Structures are given as C-alpha cells and as structure tokens.
Amino acid sequence: MSTSNNSYFGKAILFIVLSIAIFLLCKQWLPKRLFPENVIATENIIVDSLMLSAISDTTAIDGTIVTLKTDSINKAETPVEIDETINPSLNADGYQNLKRFYQRLEQLEETKSGKIRIGYFGDSMNDGDYIVQDVRSEFQKNYGGHGVGFVAISSLSGASRGSVSHQVSKDWITQSFVKVKKPMRPFGIDGQVFFARKGGSNWVKYKAQSQAYSTELYSPVLLYGSSNNQNASVTIRADKDSVFTKKLEPSHSLNKLALTSYDVKSLQVTFNNADSIPIYGFSFDDGQGVHVDNFSMRGNSGLPLSILNPSLMNAFDKALGYDLIILQYGANVLGYGSLNYRWYEKNMTTVVNNLHQCFPDADILILSTADKASKIEQEMKTDPAVTALAKAQKNYARKTGSGYIDLYQAMGGNGAMVKWVDSGLANKDYTHFNASGSRKIAKLIYDEINKGFQKYKQNKTEIKNE
C-alpha cells in the first residue's frame, strides 16, 4: 500500500514539473492577458442598456467598426457652427468653447451679484456627491453661493451622501434611463422619474450636513410634472416643529412649489394622493453665486443622455437656468477588449448635440476618463483602453465645440492610478477615488477651469489694447 502511494506521489510531482516546463516554454507565444476584460469586473460598476445595445449593434470587419445602429438616439443637428481645428483643451485655445460661461463668471466676479448654475452629469465616480461636492465648494468659496442644488427623490447612494443626509420610503416607483428607454412619463433632468405608489407611504427626508456652504437646506423647492390629478398635496415638516400642508397643481410639464420661505436644517415631505404625478426632486439653493447640481448615476456611459426630452429639459432650464454642463464619463466604457472607440465618439457627439438643444444657453465641458489600472503580465498597469477612450472623448469635444479636460494626464498620465492607490487616494479596484482622492481630483478640475478663465480674460485684455 505504501509503495503504491509513493508511486502515485512520484507521478504527481513529475506531472507538475512537466506542466511548469511546458508553460515556461510556451509563455512567449501566449497573449499578455489570458482573460481579456470583455466585461467590467469591478462589482460596483453596472452598465446602461443603451451602451449594451450600441455594442451589440456594432458590426466589425477585420476589427474595424463599420456600422452602428442608432435608431434609439435622437438625430439632433449641430446647433452652431463648430471650428474643428480648435484644440478643445482649456489650457490651450479650448477656453473659446466656454466663452459664454466665462463671460457670466466674469460678471459675477465683478458685480458680486447674480447666479450661475452648473449641471454635472457623471457615473459612479460621482456617486455620493464625490468630486462634485468639492467642485461645488471651490466655486462657492470663490464666487459665493450656498446649497447642494438639485437632489432626487432617491438614489443608490442617498444614505451615504455626505453633503446632505437623505432618506426615502420604500413605496416609490422609480424609473431611470439607465434601465428603461421608454418611461411612463419623460425622465427628469437627472435621468429619473418617480411616482408615489397608490395607497403607499411615500415620503422623503433631507437633513443638512456640516459641509462648507451647505449647512442648511436653502429655499427648498419641489419640482414635479403634469397630471390630471387635482387631489394631491404634500405635508411638510420643516425642522422639528413646523408642520403644514400644500396643494399640488400639476398643470404644466414642469411645476415648482416653494415649500418654505426660509432656510431649514431638516425637511420631511409626505406625498398625499399623488399617484400619477411624475415627481422629479428638490432644489436647495440661496439664489445667488454658483450652484452645482450633481446628476450622477451608477452604470451610466453617457449614452442615455441622448433620450432626455428637449422640451421638458427646456422647462428645467427655464426654471433653474444652466450656464455650464459638465460630462464626466468613462469608468463604464473601459474594459471591453477593444481599443476602437469610434462607436462611442459617434454616439456621444449625438448626445452632446442633444444637450445643446436641451440647454441652449449653456456651454459644455467634457472631462476625459481618469486613469484605470488592470493586471497585465502579473503587474498593475494603465489599461491600454484609457488613452484610446480619452482620444475619442477629445475628438467629440472638438466636433461639438465643447471644452475638454484630460483627467488622465492631469492626475499623472501613465501609471498614475497605481500611484494614487499606493498613496491612499484611490480604492483597490484601481478605478474609483476615495474621499481624499476625490477632493484632489476636484481641485485639478477646478484649476483647469480657472486656467481657461484666466486665458479668456487675458485674451479680452489683449484685444482691448490692440
């Protein structure tokens, strides 16, 4: 029995040795990645349905994309003439693409009065108000303004958001453009629409936190859509003691209801008999200085912005007044085993043109993907798709007359994410920043915007002195 066991053991050792030898001999012919990242492996990254459709509808010949179905994407025409020779980077001549925004910022700087509003669209990078809350604080520190701006009825990160405490009941019916292409009613500005469940308990609670410039819920306003329902109302508990009821009048495509005439620390709003009325969210701002709304959503590639309804967005624009739209996407687009992002460039060009229709008075700023590291040859390195995607993003910024900030280069270029993780600024998924890293990224973004602003003012002075 012992001899038999020794024989089996010897054969096993011989098999292992031979296997290792064969692997080492053949290693030079094996691909660098034995398991290409055809899907994103990070468990907290999901992918929107429009992107999946775009990928599945792409036909490739010899690795080159030749067709892409875009039936579900609006055919928005370019609203202005674009000089495609302009380098869209703000540290070059791309500041010219944000002239209207910079003009209004200069007026605010000089007069110390007026209001500027920025819509910041993003993905899981901005979940929990990360990055956006610090961009907001930088603007408000330098140009005035208080409040967190728009907050939806619910979000995946509502419970953990640091800039405002956010709780919501479980009876809400929610539709988002990441999962649904044809909602019961048009999506709101953040890509979601909410309905109070008939007979359910539908409430939402907000509480101001200690973050600078957002220590109160300033001038709370409810935003909701149209309906034939004439029996709806909201019960409002402002702070601990004040409780009162207001009637909803859903007569227009977008309606505003001022909940209080004063600022509060906490707010609970209960919806009564409000089924069939599309509810969009709340706005908290003091009506002066700079306000930055966070419209981030996990899994968003940016493509769902193509199905925002221009008519309803015009109503949001009239109600809130947007001067700049920022797009930060990329985390959900990387990792599909291809370096060809022409399909994304083409579709995001359409997206930006649709946004011009939605917010005709706003300039648009494109932020490139940040660095992302993947395991290559048993070592964490910059994923080759990062530079390919950043190039595509710069291309559609140029084609649409948008400004452009290269986050990949701003954070250090090749190998940057590994260094940020090692320095405790990013998570071990080598994709997302933590709170400290988000603050640093926000400062990089703000500084680039400011560089463009200084170039704008310098150019004005040179023209004036000629």
XYZ file of C-alpha atoms in Angstrom:
466
model
C 0.000 0.000 0.000
C 2.842 2.361 0.940
C 4.695 1.531 -2.303
C 1.528 2.301 -4.327
C 1.107 5.682 -2.604
C 4.738 6.568 -3.252
C 4.252 5.680 -6.911
C 1.200 7.956 -7.239
C 3.010 10.734 -5.392
C 6.015 10.474 -7.698
C 3.813 10.595 -10.796
C 2.005 13.684 -9.471
C 5.277 15.511 -8.845
C 6.516 14.561 -12.329
C 3.253 15.823 -13.886
C 3.545 19.204 -12.098
C 7.194 19.622 -13.153
C 6.379 18.800 -16.784
C 3.407 21.211 -16.734
C 5.581 24.058 -15.463
C 8.221 23.329 -18.071
C 5.657 23.323 -20.896
C 4.133 26.616 -19.631
C 7.536 28.324 -19.496
C 8.384 27.047 -22.969
C 5.113 28.334 -24.460
C 4.872 31.575 -22.459
C 6.430 33.676 -25.222
C 3.541 32.798 -27.560
C 0.763 33.376 -25.011
C -1.187 36.690 -25.017
C -0.316 39.247 -22.351
C -3.829 38.901 -20.961
C -5.041 35.334 -20.773
C -8.509 36.606 -19.899
C -9.258 39.836 -21.793
C -11.591 42.183 -19.957
C -14.623 41.817 -22.220
C -16.824 42.889 -19.315
C -16.086 45.155 -16.427
C -15.022 43.072 -13.473
C -15.481 45.663 -10.743
C -18.582 44.571 -8.866
C -19.854 48.120 -8.205
C -19.855 49.074 -11.890
C -23.006 48.331 -13.872
C -23.709 49.197 -17.474
C -26.608 51.084 -19.013
C -28.894 49.426 -21.536
C -28.151 51.900 -24.343
C -24.471 51.109 -24.190
C -25.145 47.380 -24.296
C -27.382 47.960 -27.333
C -24.718 50.070 -29.023
C -22.088 47.380 -28.500
C -24.356 44.547 -29.645
C -25.450 46.521 -32.726
C -21.856 47.197 -33.788
C -20.634 45.204 -36.787
C -16.889 44.668 -37.106
C -14.887 43.661 -40.188
C -11.233 42.831 -39.615
C -11.506 44.504 -36.228
C -12.758 47.787 -37.700
C -16.179 49.123 -36.763
C -18.138 49.949 -39.902
C -21.758 50.322 -38.814
C -23.605 51.257 -35.690
C -27.361 51.335 -35.293
C -28.548 54.473 -33.518
C -32.317 54.237 -34.020
C -32.934 54.886 -30.336
C -30.803 58.031 -30.321
C -32.208 61.411 -31.257
C -30.931 62.815 -34.550
C -30.074 66.213 -33.111
C -28.499 68.623 -35.557
C -25.416 70.592 -34.613
C -26.923 73.894 -33.433
C -23.898 76.121 -34.087
C -21.003 76.247 -36.486
C -18.012 74.452 -34.992
C -14.376 75.182 -35.722
C -12.947 71.661 -35.511
C -9.375 72.975 -35.754
C -9.583 74.369 -32.209
C -7.793 72.347 -29.565
C -10.657 71.857 -27.057
C -8.307 71.667 -24.048
C -8.845 74.600 -21.710
C -5.099 75.041 -21.218
C -4.804 75.685 -24.962
C -7.380 77.530 -27.101
C -10.330 75.451 -25.863
C -11.289 78.237 -23.458
C -13.000 79.778 -26.505
C -15.576 76.980 -26.307
C -16.648 78.202 -22.848
C -16.871 81.913 -23.709
C -20.477 82.333 -22.612
C -19.825 80.657 -19.273
C -16.663 82.673 -18.678
C -18.449 85.895 -19.569
C -21.105 85.216 -16.910
C -18.446 84.162 -14.405
C -16.602 87.422 -15.007
C -19.801 89.399 -14.464
C -20.375 87.550 -11.190
C -16.796 88.206 -10.159
C -17.048 91.930 -10.885
C -20.554 92.692 -9.625
C -20.731 90.202 -6.735
C -24.372 89.648 -7.723
C -26.316 87.233 -9.911
C -26.398 83.471 -10.181
C -24.619 80.787 -12.214
C -25.774 77.175 -12.380
C -23.755 74.138 -13.447
C -25.209 70.724 -14.280
C -22.656 67.988 -13.552
C -23.532 64.663 -15.231
C -21.495 61.616 -14.238
C -21.377 57.987 -13.199
C -20.179 56.048 -10.153
C -17.120 58.322 -9.941
C -19.521 60.988 -8.631
C -21.686 58.651 -6.559
C -22.402 60.031 -3.109
C -21.580 63.523 -4.448
C -17.882 62.604 -4.675
C -15.822 65.091 -6.695
C -18.927 67.210 -7.408
C -19.310 68.354 -3.804
C -15.723 69.593 -3.802
C -16.022 71.298 -7.203
C -19.143 72.969 -5.789
C -17.281 74.109 -2.665
C -14.423 75.568 -4.731
C -16.812 77.663 -6.809
C -18.841 78.779 -3.800
C -15.711 79.684 -1.853
C -14.519 81.941 -4.676
C -17.777 83.286 -6.144
C -20.398 82.907 -3.424
C -23.475 80.739 -3.223
C -24.880 78.259 -0.696
C -26.688 74.962 -1.055
C -26.317 71.494 -2.573
C -28.640 72.261 -5.507
C -30.801 69.540 -7.041
C -31.404 66.307 -5.096
C -33.540 63.486 -6.489
C -36.260 61.607 -4.602
C -33.903 58.669 -4.200
C -30.513 57.423 -5.331
C -28.361 54.376 -4.700
C -26.007 56.485 -2.613
C -28.637 58.580 -0.813
C -27.981 57.044 2.601
C -24.220 57.630 2.396
C -24.152 61.065 0.765
C -22.063 63.406 2.893
C -23.270 66.759 1.541
C -26.883 66.112 2.580
C -28.462 63.316 4.629
C -31.098 61.604 2.505
C -33.744 59.027 3.468
C -36.711 57.778 1.453
C -39.658 55.422 1.985
C -39.839 52.120 0.115
C -43.118 52.641 -1.724
C -41.820 54.862 -4.514
C -41.966 53.640 -8.125
C -38.703 54.581 -9.825
C -37.681 54.585 -13.485
C -34.222 55.585 -14.711
C -32.790 55.995 -18.190
C -30.006 53.542 -17.352
C -32.543 50.698 -17.326
C -35.627 51.976 -19.182
C -35.782 53.500 -22.662
C -39.484 54.379 -22.689
C -40.661 55.604 -19.279
C -44.281 56.094 -18.247
C -43.560 59.845 -18.289
C -40.475 61.742 -19.515
C -37.328 61.431 -17.423
C -36.367 64.375 -15.271
C -33.113 66.268 -15.610
C -31.173 63.619 -13.670
C -32.488 60.806 -15.879
C -35.078 59.577 -13.380
C -38.811 59.914 -12.802
C -40.621 58.913 -9.604
C -44.249 58.057 -8.843
C -45.990 57.785 -5.482
C -47.480 54.315 -5.164
C -51.263 54.443 -4.740
C -52.151 53.624 -1.149
C -48.491 53.557 -0.185
C -46.423 55.569 2.258
C -44.470 57.999 0.128
C -42.137 60.338 1.925
C -38.619 61.686 1.700
C -36.361 63.218 4.370
C -33.389 65.530 3.947
C -31.048 66.935 6.552
C -28.274 69.448 6.031
C -24.770 68.362 6.990
C -21.700 70.277 8.129
C -20.030 70.670 4.726
C -18.992 74.242 3.987
C -21.596 76.341 2.136
C -24.263 73.622 2.568
C -25.013 73.786 6.282
C -28.723 74.423 5.656
C -31.397 73.412 3.155
C -31.693 76.746 1.393
C -35.088 77.847 -0.039
C -36.416 74.295 -0.633
C -38.381 73.875 -3.867
C -40.220 70.770 -5.155
C -40.104 70.037 -8.904
C -42.857 67.850 -10.407
C -44.605 67.169 -13.713
C -48.075 67.337 -15.227
C -51.149 65.232 -14.427
C -54.955 65.369 -14.332
C -54.771 64.582 -10.628
C -56.298 67.532 -8.771
C -56.413 65.900 -5.327
C -52.721 65.711 -4.481
C -50.971 67.557 -1.699
C -47.773 67.415 0.346
C -47.409 67.532 4.095
C -44.244 69.383 5.067
C -42.358 69.085 8.321
C -39.761 71.845 8.402
C -37.234 71.294 11.179
C -38.914 69.663 14.214
C -41.920 71.781 14.981
C -43.427 73.349 11.879
C -45.945 71.101 10.044
C -48.233 72.280 7.245
C -49.855 71.080 4.008
C -49.686 72.497 0.476
C -51.704 71.535 -2.578
C -50.014 70.263 -5.762
C -51.138 71.885 -9.014
C -49.721 69.704 -11.819
C -50.914 71.839 -14.738
C -47.624 72.312 -16.623
C -44.940 69.963 -17.936
C -42.769 71.177 -15.054
C -44.114 72.757 -11.878
C -42.315 74.395 -8.946
C -43.589 74.523 -5.383
C -41.732 76.609 -2.799
C -42.026 74.554 0.381
C -40.896 77.221 2.847
C -39.968 80.885 2.635
C -36.961 80.329 4.870
C -33.939 78.061 5.204
C -34.206 74.919 7.318
C -31.906 72.306 8.799
C -34.171 69.331 8.107
C -37.154 68.637 5.898
C -39.650 65.794 5.604
C -42.152 65.817 2.757
C -45.019 63.303 2.629
C -46.988 62.958 -0.621
C -50.747 62.521 -0.292
C -52.933 61.096 -3.112
C -50.101 61.936 -5.515
C -50.198 58.828 -7.724
C -49.954 59.542 -11.492
C -47.955 62.735 -10.930
C -44.308 62.492 -12.086
C -42.100 63.693 -9.240
C -38.564 64.796 -10.107
C -36.862 66.072 -6.960
C -35.960 69.099 -4.871
C -33.661 72.072 -5.248
C -31.846 73.694 -2.338
C -30.012 76.929 -3.135
C -29.904 80.515 -1.920
C -30.368 82.046 -5.379
C -27.006 83.785 -5.682
C -23.423 82.880 -6.537
C -22.638 79.486 -8.081
C -24.712 76.320 -7.755
C -23.623 72.888 -8.953
C -26.194 70.109 -9.389
C -24.986 66.512 -9.238
C -26.775 64.314 -11.801
C -24.584 61.244 -11.379
C -25.851 57.691 -11.801
C -24.046 54.394 -11.442
C -23.613 52.467 -14.658
C -24.153 55.469 -16.934
C -21.933 55.526 -20.031
C -23.311 58.912 -21.046
C -25.335 57.492 -23.945
C -28.698 57.654 -22.075
C -28.453 61.461 -22.142
C -29.500 61.140 -25.789
C -33.054 60.289 -24.708
C -33.583 63.301 -22.465
C -36.659 65.099 -23.777
C -35.589 68.549 -25.105
C -38.990 70.100 -24.417
C -39.013 69.075 -20.745
C -35.320 69.952 -20.391
C -36.095 73.426 -21.775
C -38.621 73.739 -18.944
C -35.979 72.693 -16.394
C -33.579 75.155 -17.984
C -36.149 77.947 -17.697
C -36.814 77.069 -14.062
C -33.196 76.655 -12.944
C -31.055 78.384 -15.608
C -27.950 76.442 -16.677
C -24.734 78.142 -17.791
C -22.426 75.121 -17.989
C -22.955 71.384 -18.472
C -20.103 69.098 -17.374
C -19.888 65.489 -18.551
C -17.638 63.045 -16.690
C -17.872 59.529 -18.098
C -15.535 56.643 -18.849
C -15.477 54.146 -15.966
C -18.314 52.133 -17.518
C -16.942 52.300 -21.051
C -13.477 50.864 -20.393
C -12.671 47.170 -20.347
C -14.400 45.653 -23.378
C -11.374 44.152 -25.082
C -11.193 46.738 -27.864
C -9.215 49.928 -28.381
C -11.616 51.192 -31.046
C -13.953 53.798 -29.577
C -15.263 55.345 -32.770
C -18.722 53.970 -31.957
C -18.622 55.832 -28.639
C -17.274 59.004 -30.222
C -20.060 58.974 -32.806
C -22.846 58.398 -30.292
C -21.536 60.870 -27.732
C -21.350 63.509 -30.477
C -25.092 62.972 -30.883
C -25.525 63.132 -27.103
C -23.768 66.496 -26.847
C -25.775 67.904 -29.740
C -28.954 66.827 -27.945
C -27.747 68.599 -24.812
C -27.303 71.777 -26.857
C -30.992 71.510 -27.706
C -31.904 70.817 -24.084
C -29.828 73.670 -22.635
C -29.297 76.168 -25.481
C -27.691 78.860 -23.306
C -25.154 76.562 -21.659
C -21.609 75.744 -22.735
C -20.458 72.136 -22.438
C -17.294 70.777 -20.853
C -16.082 67.201 -21.457
C -13.911 65.512 -18.835
C -11.930 62.541 -20.093
C -11.754 59.208 -18.363
C -9.411 59.075 -15.405
C -6.641 56.507 -15.367
C -7.566 52.907 -14.641
C -5.141 50.094 -13.908
C -5.504 46.441 -14.905
C -3.317 43.414 -14.259
C -1.004 42.967 -17.230
C 1.802 40.404 -17.058
C 1.050 39.958 -13.338
C 1.542 43.689 -12.693
C -0.946 46.541 -12.264
C -0.509 48.947 -15.173
C -2.531 51.579 -17.020
C -5.160 49.835 -19.122
C -4.363 50.459 -22.830
C -8.014 51.388 -23.395
C -7.626 54.529 -21.256
C -5.669 56.557 -23.812
C -7.857 55.267 -26.669
C -11.031 56.367 -24.890
C -9.544 59.731 -23.874
C -8.681 60.368 -27.527
C -12.272 59.617 -28.574
C -13.558 61.965 -25.874
C -11.270 64.747 -27.065
C -12.496 64.152 -30.627
C -16.180 64.574 -29.801
C -15.358 67.603 -27.656
C -13.724 69.144 -30.736
C -16.578 68.152 -33.052
C -19.216 69.676 -30.781
C -17.401 72.867 -29.806
C -17.050 71.759 -26.190
C -14.289 72.416 -23.716
C -12.082 69.488 -22.710
C -10.058 68.488 -19.650
C -7.773 65.452 -19.836
C -8.154 63.923 -16.359
C -5.814 61.081 -17.287
C -2.946 63.489 -17.894
C -3.959 65.818 -15.060
C -3.622 63.012 -12.497
C -0.213 61.997 -13.814
C -0.632 60.021 -17.058
C 0.718 56.505 -17.493
C 0.748 54.555 -14.233
C -0.988 57.307 -12.273
C -3.780 55.181 -10.798
C -1.308 52.722 -9.279
C 0.471 55.632 -7.596
C -2.838 57.065 -6.357
C -3.824 53.697 -4.863
C -0.404 53.316 -3.215
C -0.752 56.845 -1.811
C -4.165 56.096 -0.299
C -6.085 58.314 -2.750
C -7.977 55.607 -4.653
C -9.655 52.282 -3.972
C -8.128 48.871 -4.585
C -10.390 48.409 -7.628
C -7.878 50.738 -9.345
C -10.812 52.667 -10.828
C -12.562 54.791 -8.189
C -11.200 57.524 -5.958
C -11.841 57.649 -2.232
C -12.842 60.840 -0.393
C -9.285 62.198 -0.281
C -8.640 61.381 -3.922
C -11.967 62.899 -4.944
C -11.027 66.175 -3.263
C -7.731 66.195 -5.141
C -9.388 65.416 -8.471
C -11.978 68.147 -7.842
C -9.188 70.675 -7.262
C -7.489 69.581 -10.507
C -10.771 70.047 -12.397
C -11.461 73.439 -10.824
C -7.901 74.621 -11.508
C -8.193 73.659 -15.192
C -11.498 75.528 -15.484
C -9.836 78.505 -13.827
C -6.868 78.347 -16.229
C -9.319 78.669 -19.096
C -10.989 81.594 -17.311
C -7.676 83.404 -16.935
C -6.912 82.840 -20.640
C -10.339 84.224 -21.518
C -9.701 87.405 -19.518
C -6.160 87.742 -20.856
C -7.399 87.446 -24.432
C -10.060 90.122 -23.791
C -7.382 92.475 -22.446
C -5.083 91.893 -25.434
C -7.904 92.587 -27.900
C -8.855 95.737 -25.993
C -5.264 97.032 -26.066
C -4.723 96.423 -29.772
